[in-house]
Coordinates of C-alpha atoms in Angstrom, one line a residue:
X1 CA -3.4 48.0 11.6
X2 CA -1.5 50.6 12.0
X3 CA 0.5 50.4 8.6
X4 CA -3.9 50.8 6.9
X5 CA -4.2 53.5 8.6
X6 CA -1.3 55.4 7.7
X7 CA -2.7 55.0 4.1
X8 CA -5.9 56.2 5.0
X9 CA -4.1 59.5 6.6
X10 CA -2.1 59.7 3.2
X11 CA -4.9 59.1 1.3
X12 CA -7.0 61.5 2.7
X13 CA -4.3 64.4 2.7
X14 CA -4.1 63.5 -1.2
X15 CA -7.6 64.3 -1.6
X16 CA -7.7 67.7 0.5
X17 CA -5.3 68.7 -1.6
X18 CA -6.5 67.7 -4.8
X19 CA -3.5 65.5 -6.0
X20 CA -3.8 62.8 -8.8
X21 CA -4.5 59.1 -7.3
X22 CA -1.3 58.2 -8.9
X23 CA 0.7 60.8 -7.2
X24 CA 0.6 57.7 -4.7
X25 CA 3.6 56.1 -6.0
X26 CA 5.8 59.3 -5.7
X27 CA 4.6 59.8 -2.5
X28 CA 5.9 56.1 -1.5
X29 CA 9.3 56.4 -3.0
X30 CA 10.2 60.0 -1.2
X31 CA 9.2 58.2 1.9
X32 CA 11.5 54.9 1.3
X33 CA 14.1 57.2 0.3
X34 CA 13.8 59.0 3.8
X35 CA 13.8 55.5 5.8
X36 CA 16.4 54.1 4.1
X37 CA 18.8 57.1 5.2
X38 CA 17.2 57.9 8.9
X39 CA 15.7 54.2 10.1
X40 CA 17.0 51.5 7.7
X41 CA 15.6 48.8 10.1
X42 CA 12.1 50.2 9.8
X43 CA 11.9 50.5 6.0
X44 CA 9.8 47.5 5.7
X45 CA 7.6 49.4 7.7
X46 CA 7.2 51.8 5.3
X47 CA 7.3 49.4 2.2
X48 CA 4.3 47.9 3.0
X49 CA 2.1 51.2 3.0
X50 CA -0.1 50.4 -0.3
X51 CA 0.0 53.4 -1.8
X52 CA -1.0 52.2 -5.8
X53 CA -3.3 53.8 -7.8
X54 CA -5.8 51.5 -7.7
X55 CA -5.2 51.5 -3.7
X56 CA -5.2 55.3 -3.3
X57 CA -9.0 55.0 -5.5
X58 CA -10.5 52.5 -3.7
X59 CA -9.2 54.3 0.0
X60 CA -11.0 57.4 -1.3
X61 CA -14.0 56.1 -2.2
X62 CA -13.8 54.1 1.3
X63 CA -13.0 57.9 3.2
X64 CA -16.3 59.0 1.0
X65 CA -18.4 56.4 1.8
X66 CA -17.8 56.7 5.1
X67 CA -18.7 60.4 5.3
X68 CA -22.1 60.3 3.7
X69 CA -22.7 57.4 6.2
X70 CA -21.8 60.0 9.3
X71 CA -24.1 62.9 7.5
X72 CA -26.3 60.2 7.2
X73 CA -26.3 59.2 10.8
X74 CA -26.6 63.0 11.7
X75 CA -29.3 63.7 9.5
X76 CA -31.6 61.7 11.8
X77 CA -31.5 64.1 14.4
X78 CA -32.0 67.2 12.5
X79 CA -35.5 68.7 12.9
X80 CA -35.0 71.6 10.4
X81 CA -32.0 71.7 7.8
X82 CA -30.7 73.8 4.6
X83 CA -29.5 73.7 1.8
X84 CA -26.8 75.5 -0.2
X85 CA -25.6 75.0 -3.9
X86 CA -23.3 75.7 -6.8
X87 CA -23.1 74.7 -10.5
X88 CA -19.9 74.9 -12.4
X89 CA -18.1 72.8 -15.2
X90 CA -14.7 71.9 -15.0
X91 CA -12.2 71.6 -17.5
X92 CA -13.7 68.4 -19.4
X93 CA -16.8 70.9 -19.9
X94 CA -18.8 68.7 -17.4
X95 CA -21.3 70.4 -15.4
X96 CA -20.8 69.7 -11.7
X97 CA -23.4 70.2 -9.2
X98 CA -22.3 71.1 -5.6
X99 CA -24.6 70.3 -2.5
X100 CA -23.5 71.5 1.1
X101 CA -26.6 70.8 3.7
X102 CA -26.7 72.7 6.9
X103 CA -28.5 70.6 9.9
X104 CA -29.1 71.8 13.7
X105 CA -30.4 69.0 16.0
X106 CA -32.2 69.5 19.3
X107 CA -29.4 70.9 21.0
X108 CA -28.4 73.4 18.7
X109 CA -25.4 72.0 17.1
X110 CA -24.8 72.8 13.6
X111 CA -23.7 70.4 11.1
X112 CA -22.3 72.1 8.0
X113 CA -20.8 69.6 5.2
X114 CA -20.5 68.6 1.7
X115 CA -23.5 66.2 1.0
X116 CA -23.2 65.2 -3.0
X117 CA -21.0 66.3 -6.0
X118 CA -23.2 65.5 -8.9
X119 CA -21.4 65.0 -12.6
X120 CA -24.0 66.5 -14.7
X121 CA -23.4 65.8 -18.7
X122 CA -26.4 66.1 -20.1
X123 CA -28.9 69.6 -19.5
X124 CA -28.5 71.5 -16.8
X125 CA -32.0 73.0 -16.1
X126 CA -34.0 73.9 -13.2
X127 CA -35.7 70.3 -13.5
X128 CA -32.7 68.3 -13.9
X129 CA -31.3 70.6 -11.0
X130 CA -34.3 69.5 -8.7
X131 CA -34.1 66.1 -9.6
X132 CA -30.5 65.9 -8.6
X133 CA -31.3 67.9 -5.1
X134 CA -34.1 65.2 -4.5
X135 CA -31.7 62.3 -4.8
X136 CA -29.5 63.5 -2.7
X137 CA -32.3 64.4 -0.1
X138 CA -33.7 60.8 -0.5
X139 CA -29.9 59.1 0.2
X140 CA -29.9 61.0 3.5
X141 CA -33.4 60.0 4.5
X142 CA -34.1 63.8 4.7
X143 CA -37.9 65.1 4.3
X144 CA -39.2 68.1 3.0
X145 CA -41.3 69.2 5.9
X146 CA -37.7 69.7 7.3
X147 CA -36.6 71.8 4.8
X148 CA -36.1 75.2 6.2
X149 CA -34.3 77.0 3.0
X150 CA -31.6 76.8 -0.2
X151 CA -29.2 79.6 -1.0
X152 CA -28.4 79.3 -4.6
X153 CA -26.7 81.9 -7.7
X154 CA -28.1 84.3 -9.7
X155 CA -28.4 81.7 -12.5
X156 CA -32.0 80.9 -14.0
X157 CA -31.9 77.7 -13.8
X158 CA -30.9 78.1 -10.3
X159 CA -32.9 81.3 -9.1
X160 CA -35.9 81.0 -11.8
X161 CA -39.4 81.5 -10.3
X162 CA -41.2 79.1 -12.4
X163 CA -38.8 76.8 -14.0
X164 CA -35.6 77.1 -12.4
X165 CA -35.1 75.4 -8.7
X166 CA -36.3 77.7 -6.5
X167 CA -39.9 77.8 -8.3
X168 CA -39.7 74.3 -8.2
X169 CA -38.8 73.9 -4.6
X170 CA -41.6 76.0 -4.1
X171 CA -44.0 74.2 -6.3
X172 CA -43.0 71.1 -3.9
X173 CA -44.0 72.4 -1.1
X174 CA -47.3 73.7 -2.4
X175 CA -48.0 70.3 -3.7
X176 CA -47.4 68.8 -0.2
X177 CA -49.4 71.6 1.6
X178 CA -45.8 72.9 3.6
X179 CA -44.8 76.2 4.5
X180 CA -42.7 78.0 2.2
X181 CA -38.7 78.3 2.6
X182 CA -36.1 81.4 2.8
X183 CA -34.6 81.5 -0.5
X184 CA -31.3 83.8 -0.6
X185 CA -29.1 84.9 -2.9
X186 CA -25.3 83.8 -2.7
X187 CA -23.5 86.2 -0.4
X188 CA -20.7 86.8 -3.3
X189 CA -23.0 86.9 -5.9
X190 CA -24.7 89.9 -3.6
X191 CA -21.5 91.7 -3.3
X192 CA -21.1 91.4 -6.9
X193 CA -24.1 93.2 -7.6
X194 CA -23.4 95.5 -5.4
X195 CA -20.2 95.9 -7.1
X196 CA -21.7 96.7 -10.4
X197 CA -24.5 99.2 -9.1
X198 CA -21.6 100.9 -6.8
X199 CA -20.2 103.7 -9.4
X200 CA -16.6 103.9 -8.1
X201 CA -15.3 105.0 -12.3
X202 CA -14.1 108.3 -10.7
X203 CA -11.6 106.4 -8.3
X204 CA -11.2 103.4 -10.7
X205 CA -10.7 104.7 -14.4
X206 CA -7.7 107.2 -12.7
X207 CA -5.8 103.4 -11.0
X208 CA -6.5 101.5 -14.4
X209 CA -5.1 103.9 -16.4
X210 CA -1.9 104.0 -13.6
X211 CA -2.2 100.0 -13.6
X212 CA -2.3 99.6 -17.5
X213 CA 0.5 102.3 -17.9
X214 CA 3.3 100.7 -15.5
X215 CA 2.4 97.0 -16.3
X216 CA 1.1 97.2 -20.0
X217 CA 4.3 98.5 -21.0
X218 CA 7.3 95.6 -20.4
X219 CA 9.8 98.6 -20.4
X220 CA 7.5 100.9 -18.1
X221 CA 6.8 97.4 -15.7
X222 CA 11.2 96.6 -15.5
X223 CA 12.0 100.3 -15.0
X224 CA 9.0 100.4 -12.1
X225 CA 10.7 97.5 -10.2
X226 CA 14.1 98.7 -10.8
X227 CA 12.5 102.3 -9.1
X228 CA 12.5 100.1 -5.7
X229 CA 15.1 98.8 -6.1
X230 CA 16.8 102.5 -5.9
X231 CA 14.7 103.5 -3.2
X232 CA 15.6 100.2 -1.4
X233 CA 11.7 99.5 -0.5
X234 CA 10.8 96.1 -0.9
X235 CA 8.8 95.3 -4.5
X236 CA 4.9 94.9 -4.7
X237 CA 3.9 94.0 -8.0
X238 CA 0.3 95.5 -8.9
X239 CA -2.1 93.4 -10.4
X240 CA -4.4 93.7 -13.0
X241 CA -8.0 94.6 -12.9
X242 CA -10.4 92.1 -14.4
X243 CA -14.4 93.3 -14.4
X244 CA -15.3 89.7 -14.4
X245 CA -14.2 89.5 -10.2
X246 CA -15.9 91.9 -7.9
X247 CA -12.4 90.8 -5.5
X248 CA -10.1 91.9 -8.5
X249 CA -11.0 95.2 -8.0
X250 CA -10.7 95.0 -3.9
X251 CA -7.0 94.2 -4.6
X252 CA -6.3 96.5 -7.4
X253 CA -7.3 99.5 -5.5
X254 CA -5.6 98.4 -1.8
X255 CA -2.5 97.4 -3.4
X256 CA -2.3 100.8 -5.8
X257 CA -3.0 102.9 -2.0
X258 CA 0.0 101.3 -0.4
X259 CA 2.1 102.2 -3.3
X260 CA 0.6 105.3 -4.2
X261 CA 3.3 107.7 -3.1
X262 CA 5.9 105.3 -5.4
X263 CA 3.9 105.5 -8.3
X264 CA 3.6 109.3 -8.0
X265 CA 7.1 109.4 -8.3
X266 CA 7.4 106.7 -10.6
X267 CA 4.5 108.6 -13.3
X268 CA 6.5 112.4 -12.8
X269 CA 10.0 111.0 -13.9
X270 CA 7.9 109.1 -17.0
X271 CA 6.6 112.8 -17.4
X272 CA 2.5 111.6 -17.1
X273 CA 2.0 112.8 -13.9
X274 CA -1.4 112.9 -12.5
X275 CA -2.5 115.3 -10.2
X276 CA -5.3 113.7 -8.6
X277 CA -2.3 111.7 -7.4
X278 CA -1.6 114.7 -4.5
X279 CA -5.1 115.8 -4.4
X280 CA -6.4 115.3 -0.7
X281 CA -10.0 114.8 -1.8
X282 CA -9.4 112.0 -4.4
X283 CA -7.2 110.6 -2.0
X284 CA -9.5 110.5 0.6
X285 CA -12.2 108.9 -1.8
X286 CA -9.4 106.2 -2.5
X287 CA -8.9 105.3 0.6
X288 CA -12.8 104.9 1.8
X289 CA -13.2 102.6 -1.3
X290 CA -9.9 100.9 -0.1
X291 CA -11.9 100.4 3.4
X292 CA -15.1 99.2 2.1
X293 CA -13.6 96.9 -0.6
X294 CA -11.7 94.9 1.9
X295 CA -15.0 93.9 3.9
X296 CA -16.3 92.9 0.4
X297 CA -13.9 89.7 0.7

């Protein structure tokens, strides 16, 4: 008994961390090759852990089972619940569809989990998006006069008012006479549209151009590091800025404050010094975006 569960445990570390199911098989030598140094009279404990692929597939579908049957059990009890989803493809181009649900029963306990991952390799449209959410809503015997609101993307298919899900979760409802739902907008998504209506290009074109000058040049980005070195401070690298991630530009600008008084240096010996660099207003502009940008997380 307790050699199974031991492979469940190991099993279900595996698949928090997102290892391969064959990865089993390393795992099992690295532990025989510990108990054959430190307990040599209990290595045939540890021999018969099955950790094989095919064992390591058929524990996780076991572990996956058996938490849809606990959400499922839960679900009973939940008067009013949500929902919450994501669509993204991963590196075999397949569209995956994430479902989380968010129950409270009577006594106010909150149930937040992953309910469904669904493979998606045909269209990915509002409708085939429904379809999917109402499977998922059947398996857990959950009803739609319970459904209290989604939180979805900025995506058409996602946030469309007539064809995408939410005007189709609302067409539902109509059809079966219910109130209508909350329907929100994805907190990051928010904060990246925030991010693009915020005009911070007084504060941010002056740290890209510092940015791109120190680590677009290989010389400039050796010489930079080799600059600590001298000073004997201990080495931050500064990242890139990439306009695709609202968080890019959080780290960019609190990374560039903390070494700001290096690269000032660093910028006068490569004779480009920049004066906003020692101006008291731009810096105090700098370090108010530094401030807000690090709630935006």
């Amino acid at each position: 008994m307790n050699v199974t569960c031991t492979s469940y445990k190991i099993v279900h570390r595996m698949a928090e961390r997102g290892k391969p199911f064959t990865d089993g098989n390393f795992i099992k030598e690295c532990m025989m090759e510990a108990a054959n140094e430190l307990c040599p009279e209990k290595a045939n404990f540890f021999e018969s852990i099955s950790l094989s692929a095919t064992s390591v597939v058929r524990r996780a579908e076991e572990l996956g089972e058996n938490i849809a049957l606990q959400i499922r059990q839960k679900a009973r009890n939940f008067p009013w619940y949500s929902l919450a989803l994501g669509e993204s493809t991963d590196l075999s181009s397949t569209s995956l569809l994430l479902l989380f649900i968010r129950g409270v029963n009577v006594d106010f306990q909150i149930m937040e989990e992953l309910a469904s991952v669904c493979s998606m390799h045909g269209r990915t449209t509002g409708e085939d998006i429904f379809m999917e959410v109402h499977k998922t809503l059947q398996n857990y015997n959950l009803q739609w006069n319970q459904f209290r609101g989604v939180t979805v993307d900025g995506g058409k298919n996602m946030a469309g008012v007539k064809k995408g899900l939410v005007g189709l979760i609302k067409k539902q409802l109509e059809d079966l006479q219910l109130p209508s739902a909350l329907f929100i907008h994805c907190i990051i998504h928010q904060q990246a549209r925030c991010g693009k209506d915020l005009d911070i290009s007084c504060i941010l074109k002056q740290v890209i151009s510092a940015v791109n000058f120190i680590r677009g040049h290989a010389l400039n980005n050796r010489q930079f590091k080799a600059f600590f070195k001298e000073i004997d401070s201990d080495f931050c690298d500064l990242p890139y800025h990439t306009a695709v991630r609202w968080l890019s530009c959080g780290k960019v600008l609190s990374r560039f404050y903390k070494l700001k008084r290096e690269i000032d240096i660093f910028l006068i010996e490569k004779y480009r010094a920049d004066p906003l660099l020692s101006d008291p207003t731009w810096l105090l502009k700098l370090s108010f975006l530094v401030d807000i940008t690090s709630h935006m997380k």
